[in-house]
Coordinates of C-alpha atoms and ligand atoms in Angstrom, one line a residue:
M736 CA 22.2 9.4 14.8
T737 CA 20.2 6.9 13.3
A738 CA 17.8 6.5 10.3
S739 CA 14.5 6.8 12.5
M740 CA 16.1 10.1 14.5
R741 CA 16.7 12.4 12.0
A742 CA 13.7 14.2 10.0
R743 CA 13.3 12.8 6.9
R744 CA 12.2 14.1 3.7
L745 CA 8.7 13.4 2.1
G746 CA 9.0 10.3 0.2
E747 CA 12.5 9.1 1.1
R748 CA 13.1 5.9 0.8
V749 CA 13.9 3.8 3.8
T750 CA 16.2 1.3 4.3
A751 CA 15.2 -1.8 6.5
P752 CA 17.3 -2.8 9.6
F753 CA 19.3 -6.2 8.3
G754 CA 17.1 -9.5 9.2
R755 CA 13.9 -9.9 10.1
R756 CA 12.7 -9.2 14.2
L757 CA 9.7 -10.4 15.9
C758 CA 7.2 -7.7 17.2
E759 CA 3.8 -8.0 19.4
V760 CA 0.5 -7.6 18.2
T761 CA -1.2 -4.9 19.8
R762 CA -4.8 -4.9 18.2
N763 CA -6.6 -6.8 15.4
L764 CA -10.0 -5.0 14.8
T765 CA -12.7 -5.8 12.1
S766 CA -13.2 -2.9 9.4
G767 CA -15.9 -3.9 7.1
G768 CA -14.8 -7.0 5.7
Y769 CA -10.9 -6.8 6.0
R770 CA -9.2 -6.3 9.0
I771 CA -6.9 -3.8 10.5
F772 CA -4.2 -4.9 13.1
S773 CA -1.2 -3.2 14.6
V774 CA 2.2 -4.3 15.8
S775 CA 4.4 -3.0 18.0
D776 CA 8.2 -2.3 16.2
P777 CA 10.7 -1.4 19.0
V778 CA 13.4 -1.0 16.4
G779 CA 12.2 1.0 13.6
P780 CA 12.6 2.6 11.4
E781 CA 9.5 4.8 10.6
P782 CA 8.9 3.6 7.0
A783 CA 7.4 6.1 3.8
A784 CA 4.3 5.7 2.2
G785 CA 4.1 3.1 -0.1
Q786 CA 6.7 0.9 1.3
F787 CA 5.6 -2.5 2.0
Y788 CA 6.8 -5.5 4.8
M789 CA 7.3 -9.4 4.5
L790 CA 5.2 -10.9 7.4
A791 CA 4.5 -14.0 8.9
A792 CA 2.9 -15.0 12.2
D793 CA 5.5 -16.8 15.0
A794 CA 2.8 -19.7 15.4
G795 CA 0.6 -21.4 12.8
W796 CA 3.0 -20.7 9.8
G797 CA 4.8 -23.4 8.2
G798 CA 6.9 -25.7 9.6
N799 CA 4.9 -29.2 9.9
E800 CA 1.9 -27.4 9.3
G801 CA 2.7 -26.8 6.1
R802 CA 1.0 -23.3 4.4
P803 CA 1.9 -20.8 4.2
Y804 CA 5.4 -21.0 4.4
L805 CA 7.1 -18.1 2.7
A806 CA 6.5 -14.8 4.2
R807 CA 3.8 -12.3 2.5
A808 CA 4.5 -8.9 1.6
F809 CA 1.8 -6.2 3.1
S810 CA 1.8 -2.3 2.1
V811 CA 2.1 -0.5 5.4
A812 CA -1.1 1.6 6.1
D813 CA 0.2 3.7 8.7
G814 CA 3.5 3.4 11.0
E815 CA 4.1 6.6 13.9
S816 CA 6.7 6.9 16.5
Y817 CA 5.5 6.4 20.8
A818 CA 7.5 6.0 23.3
D819 CA 7.8 2.2 23.4
G820 CA 9.1 2.1 19.1
I821 CA 7.0 2.1 16.1
R822 CA 3.1 1.5 15.8
L823 CA 2.4 -0.2 12.9
D824 CA -1.0 -0.8 11.1
F825 CA -1.9 -3.5 8.4
L826 CA -5.2 -4.0 6.6
V827 CA -5.8 -7.6 5.7
Q828 CA -8.3 -9.2 3.5
A829 CA -8.4 -13.4 4.2
V830 CA -8.0 -14.7 0.6
G831 CA -6.1 -17.7 1.1
P832 CA -3.7 -19.6 4.1
G833 CA -1.4 -16.6 4.9
T834 CA -3.8 -13.7 4.9
S835 CA -6.1 -15.8 7.1
R836 CA -3.6 -16.5 9.6
L837 CA -2.8 -12.6 10.0
A838 CA -6.8 -11.9 10.3
A839 CA -6.9 -14.0 13.1
L840 CA -3.9 -12.6 14.9
E841 CA -4.5 -11.7 18.3
A842 CA -3.1 -9.2 20.3
G843 CA -0.4 -10.5 22.5
E844 CA 0.8 -13.1 19.7
E845 CA 4.0 -12.4 18.0
L846 CA 5.0 -11.5 14.4
W847 CA 8.0 -11.5 12.2
I848 CA 8.7 -8.5 10.4
H849 CA 10.8 -7.5 7.7
G850 CA 10.6 -4.1 6.2
P851 CA 10.5 -1.2 5.3
L852 CA 11.1 -2.4 2.0
G853 CA 10.4 -0.8 -2.1
R854 CA 10.5 2.1 -3.4
P855 CA 7.7 4.7 -1.9
F856 CA 5.7 7.8 -3.3
A857 CA 7.6 10.3 -4.9
P858 CA 5.9 13.9 -3.3
P859 CA 3.6 15.7 -6.2
H860 CA 6.5 18.4 -6.6
E861 CA 8.9 15.5 -7.6
L862 CA 5.9 14.6 -10.4
V863 CA 5.0 18.0 -11.7
E864 CA 6.2 21.4 -11.8
G865 CA 4.5 23.8 -9.7
A866 CA 2.2 20.9 -8.0
A867 CA -0.9 22.0 -6.8
G868 CA -2.0 18.8 -4.7
A869 CA -2.4 15.2 -4.5
V870 CA -5.2 12.9 -5.6
L871 CA -5.1 9.2 -3.9
V872 CA -7.5 6.7 -5.9
G873 CA -7.8 3.8 -3.8
G874 CA -9.6 0.4 -4.6
G875 CA -10.6 -2.2 -2.6
I876 CA -7.6 -3.5 0.1
G877 CA -5.5 -1.2 -1.9
V878 CA -6.3 1.6 0.1
A879 CA -3.9 0.9 2.3
P880 CA -1.0 2.8 1.3
L881 CA -2.8 5.6 0.6
A882 CA -3.9 6.1 4.6
I883 CA -0.3 6.6 5.5
W884 CA 0.6 8.7 2.4
R885 CA -2.3 11.5 3.0
R886 CA -1.5 11.3 6.9
Q887 CA 2.4 12.4 5.7
L888 CA 1.0 14.7 2.8
L889 CA -1.1 16.8 5.8
A890 CA 1.6 16.9 7.7
A891 CA 3.8 18.5 5.1
G892 CA 1.0 21.0 4.3
I893 CA 0.3 19.7 0.6
P894 CA -3.7 18.9 0.2
A895 CA -4.6 15.7 -0.6
R896 CA -8.1 14.4 -2.5
V897 CA -9.1 11.0 -1.7
L898 CA -11.4 8.8 -4.0
L899 CA -12.2 5.1 -2.8
G900 CA -14.0 2.8 -4.3
F901 CA -15.2 -1.2 -3.4
R902 CA -16.5 -3.6 -5.1
D903 CA -19.5 -4.3 -2.5
R904 CA -20.2 -4.6 1.4
A905 CA -17.8 -8.2 1.7
N906 CA -14.6 -6.1 -0.1
S907 CA -14.7 -3.0 1.6
G908 CA -13.0 -1.7 4.7
G909 CA -10.4 0.8 5.7
V910 CA -12.1 4.1 5.4
E911 CA -11.5 4.6 8.8
L912 CA -7.5 4.4 8.5
F913 CA -8.0 8.3 6.9
D914 CA -9.5 9.9 9.6
C915 CA -11.4 12.4 7.5
S916 CA -14.7 13.0 6.3
E917 CA -13.3 14.9 3.1
I918 CA -13.4 11.6 1.1
R919 CA -15.1 10.6 -1.9
L920 CA -16.9 6.7 -2.2
A921 CA -18.1 4.7 -4.6
S922 CA -19.2 1.2 -4.6
E923 CA -20.0 -1.1 -7.5
D924 CA -23.2 -2.3 -5.8
G925 CA -24.2 1.4 -4.5
H926 CA -23.9 0.2 -0.9
T927 CA -21.9 3.2 -0.4
G928 CA -21.4 7.0 -2.5
H929 CA -21.9 6.6 -6.3
R930 CA -22.3 3.5 -7.8
G931 CA -19.9 2.5 -10.2
Y932 CA -16.0 2.6 -10.4
V933 CA -13.8 5.2 -8.6
T934 CA -12.5 5.8 -11.6
D935 CA -15.7 7.5 -12.8
L936 CA -15.1 9.9 -9.6
L937 CA -11.3 10.5 -11.2
G938 CA -13.0 10.7 -14.4
V939 CA -14.8 13.9 -13.1
L940 CA -12.2 15.5 -11.0
L941 CA -9.7 15.1 -14.3
E942 CA -12.2 17.8 -16.1
G943 CA -11.1 20.7 -14.0
D944 CA -8.7 23.1 -15.4
D945 CA -6.3 22.4 -12.2
A946 CA -6.2 18.6 -13.2
P947 CA -2.6 19.1 -14.9
S948 CA -1.4 20.3 -12.0
A949 CA -2.8 17.1 -9.8
A950 CA -0.3 14.2 -8.9
V951 CA -2.3 11.1 -8.8
Y952 CA -1.6 8.3 -6.8
A953 CA -3.1 4.8 -7.1
C954 CA -3.4 1.7 -5.6
G955 CA -6.2 -1.3 -6.2
P956 CA -6.6 -4.0 -8.2
P957 CA -4.9 -4.3 -11.9
A958 CA -7.7 -3.5 -13.8
M959 CA -8.3 -0.3 -11.7
L960 CA -4.7 0.9 -11.7
E961 CA -4.7 0.1 -15.5
A962 CA -7.4 2.3 -16.4
V963 CA -6.0 5.3 -14.1
R964 CA -2.6 4.8 -15.8
L965 CA -4.5 5.2 -19.6
M966 CA -6.4 8.0 -18.1
C967 CA -3.5 9.8 -16.5
A968 CA -1.8 9.5 -19.7
E969 CA -4.1 10.9 -22.2
R970 CA -4.8 13.8 -19.8
G971 CA -0.6 14.3 -19.5
V972 CA -1.4 14.0 -15.7
A973 CA 1.4 12.6 -14.1
C974 CA 0.6 9.5 -11.7
E975 CA 2.3 6.8 -9.3
L976 CA 0.8 3.5 -9.3
A977 CA 1.3 1.0 -5.9
M978 CA 1.3 -2.2 -7.9
E979 CA 1.5 -5.5 -6.7
A980 CA 3.0 -9.1 -8.2
P981 CA 3.5 -12.4 -6.4
M982 CA 6.4 -12.1 -3.8
A983 CA 8.8 -14.8 -2.6
C984 CA 11.8 -13.1 -1.0
G985 CA 10.9 -8.8 -0.8
F986 CA 14.5 -7.7 -1.3
G987 CA 15.0 -8.5 -5.2
A988 CA 17.1 -11.9 -4.9
C989 CA 14.2 -14.2 -6.2
F990 CA 13.1 -12.3 -9.4
G991 CA 9.7 -13.8 -8.8
C992 CA 8.4 -10.3 -9.2
A993 CA 9.2 -9.2 -12.6
V994 CA 7.4 -6.8 -14.5
P995 CA 8.4 -5.5 -18.1
R996 CA 9.3 -2.2 -18.2
A997 CA 7.6 0.2 -20.9
G998 CA 10.7 0.3 -23.8
G999 CA 11.8 -3.7 -23.1
G1000 CA 13.5 -5.6 -19.8
Y1001 CA 12.1 -6.0 -16.8
M1002 CA 12.0 -4.6 -13.2
R1003 CA 11.6 -6.2 -9.8
L1004 CA 9.2 -4.6 -8.0
C1005 CA 10.0 -5.4 -4.9
V1006 CA 13.3 -2.8 -5.1
D1007 CA 12.3 -1.1 -7.9
G1008 CA 8.8 -0.7 -7.2
P1009 CA 6.2 -1.4 -5.0
V1010 CA 5.3 2.4 -6.5
V1011 CA 6.0 3.4 -10.1
R1012 CA 5.5 6.2 -12.6
G1013 CA 3.1 5.3 -14.9
E1014 CA 5.0 6.0 -18.1
E1015 CA 7.9 3.1 -16.6
I1016 CA 5.5 0.5 -17.3
E1017 CA 3.9 -1.3 -20.4
T1018 CA 0.6 -2.3 -18.5
A1019 CA -0.4 -2.4 -15.1
L1020 CA -2.4 -5.7 -15.9
V1021 CA 0.5 -8.1 -13.9
P1022 CA -0.2 -12.0 -14.4
G1023 CA -1.0 -13.0 -10.7
S1024 CA -1.5 -10.3 -8.6
G1025 CA -4.7 -8.7 -7.5
H1026 CA -7.7 -10.1 -6.0
Ligands
LIG1974 C1 3.8 -5.2 -2.1 C2 2.5 -6.1 -1.9 C3 1.5 -5.4 -1.0 C4 0.5 -6.0 -0.3 N1 -0.1 -5.5 0.6 C5 -1.3 -6.0 1.0 C6 -1.9 -5.5 2.0 O1 -1.8 -4.1 2.1 N2 -3.1 -6.3 2.2 C7 -3.6 -7.5 1.9 O2 -4.5 -8.4 2.6 N3 -2.8 -8.1 0.8 C8 -1.7 -7.3 0.3 N4 -1.2 -7.9 -0.6 C9 -1.6 -9.1 -1.2 C10 -0.6 -10.3 -0.3 O3 0.3 -10.3 -0.4 C11 -1.4 -11.4 -0.8 O4 -3.0 -11.4 -1.0 C12 -1.0 -12.6 0.1 O5 0.0 -12.6 -0.9 C13 -1.7 -14.1 -0.5 O6 -1.1 -14.7 0.5 P1 -2.1 -15.8 1.0 O7 -1.3 -17.0 1.6 O8 -3.4 -15.5 2.1 O9 -2.7 -16.5 -0.2 P2 -2.4 -17.3 -1.6 O10 -2.7 -18.7 -1.0 O11 -0.9 -17.2 -1.9 O12 -3.5 -16.7 -2.6 C14 -4.5 -16.6 -2.6 C15 -5.0 -15.9 -3.5 O13 -4.4 -14.6 -3.5 C16 -4.0 -14.5 -5.0 N5 -2.8 -13.7 -4.8 C17 -1.7 -14.1 -4.3 N6 -0.4 -13.0 -4.1 C18 -0.9 -12.2 -4.5 C19 -0.6 -10.8 -4.8 N7 0.6 -10.1 -4.3 N8 -1.5 -9.7 -5.2 C20 -2.8 -10.3 -5.4 N9 -3.5 -11.3 -5.3 C21 -2.4 -12.2 -5.2 C22 -3.9 -15.7 -5.5 O14 -3.9 -15.3 -7.1 C23 -4.5 -16.8 -5.0 O15 -6.1 -16.6 -5.8 C24 0.1 -7.4 -0.9 C25 1.5 -7.6 -2.2 C26 2.3 -7.1 -2.2 C27 3.3 -7.5 -3.4
LIG1975 S1 10.3 -10.5 -4.5 FE1 12.4 -11.7 -5.0 S2 12.9 -10.2 -6.5 FE2 11.3 -9.2 -6.0

């Protein structure tokens, strides 16, 4: 029995098959200022929420054409089995040569993928005894891993509240990946939802009596993650953060993604993360990450 065939525990880390594999792009849609593209992965396995893949287009990547050269890291926004394999969804914001090439992929083109990689989100009951549910806090392109996490939590019968924040219209998207109306939105320019930060919404939610029994899961820009980490620490609320650092290999070999651990030493975010508990790190303000 293969790993993808057996029923997996929620939050169980999934191991990638050896090497990279070529997958067909099946769609590429506009989503606000971002793009959602999907690939058909005939091999699998189905990823766990919070894991990521290293992606590189087959054409228009490296070689004599120069940058981008190395594969780029992307959180999986969804990944579900269907008759021909696994459909993987990714949310991308074009910020440089790699992301611009991925944003321009057309259906029928091919993409090299390596993954799923890294440590996924842990279920609320592993973070808090007698957990009442999950609170998902996303900022900008960081909403991606929370979409698959919400779907997996709901499938396991675990309630999840979703708070998403965006800077402005151009730096927003991916809301439809959540496939639900119970999302609270915030935007800094006021184009949607509460005018201000998504952490304003979290602050209100954490005033509730049941807050200490919630597990908070966050992904977004470093300043947002650091604010969430501090808010949760001050209130004794458990949290996990899906972080980013510049990643050259994605599997522990280059040490490019090292971040300081609380209490000394370093962790490699590609193997010890990208999901980390709030108390494991000194700060979420990682140099070279976030856009
Ligand atoms: C675990 C993980 C998951 C990620 N998930 C997503 C995702 O779901 N969607 C998405 O669009 N992006 C995601 N990223 C960020 C993405 O990998 C980078 O934006 C990408 O590598 C940039 O490549 P580029 O060639 O387009 O630009 P580059 O020329 O490499 O960089 C362009 C700009 O982006 C900044 N940048 C470079 N690397 C990162 C990084 N890791 N994080 C933030 N900013 C960076 C640079 O400082 C520069 O300003 C993720 C990164 C990691 C580590
Ligand atoms: S990206 Fe190479 S060790 Fe983490």
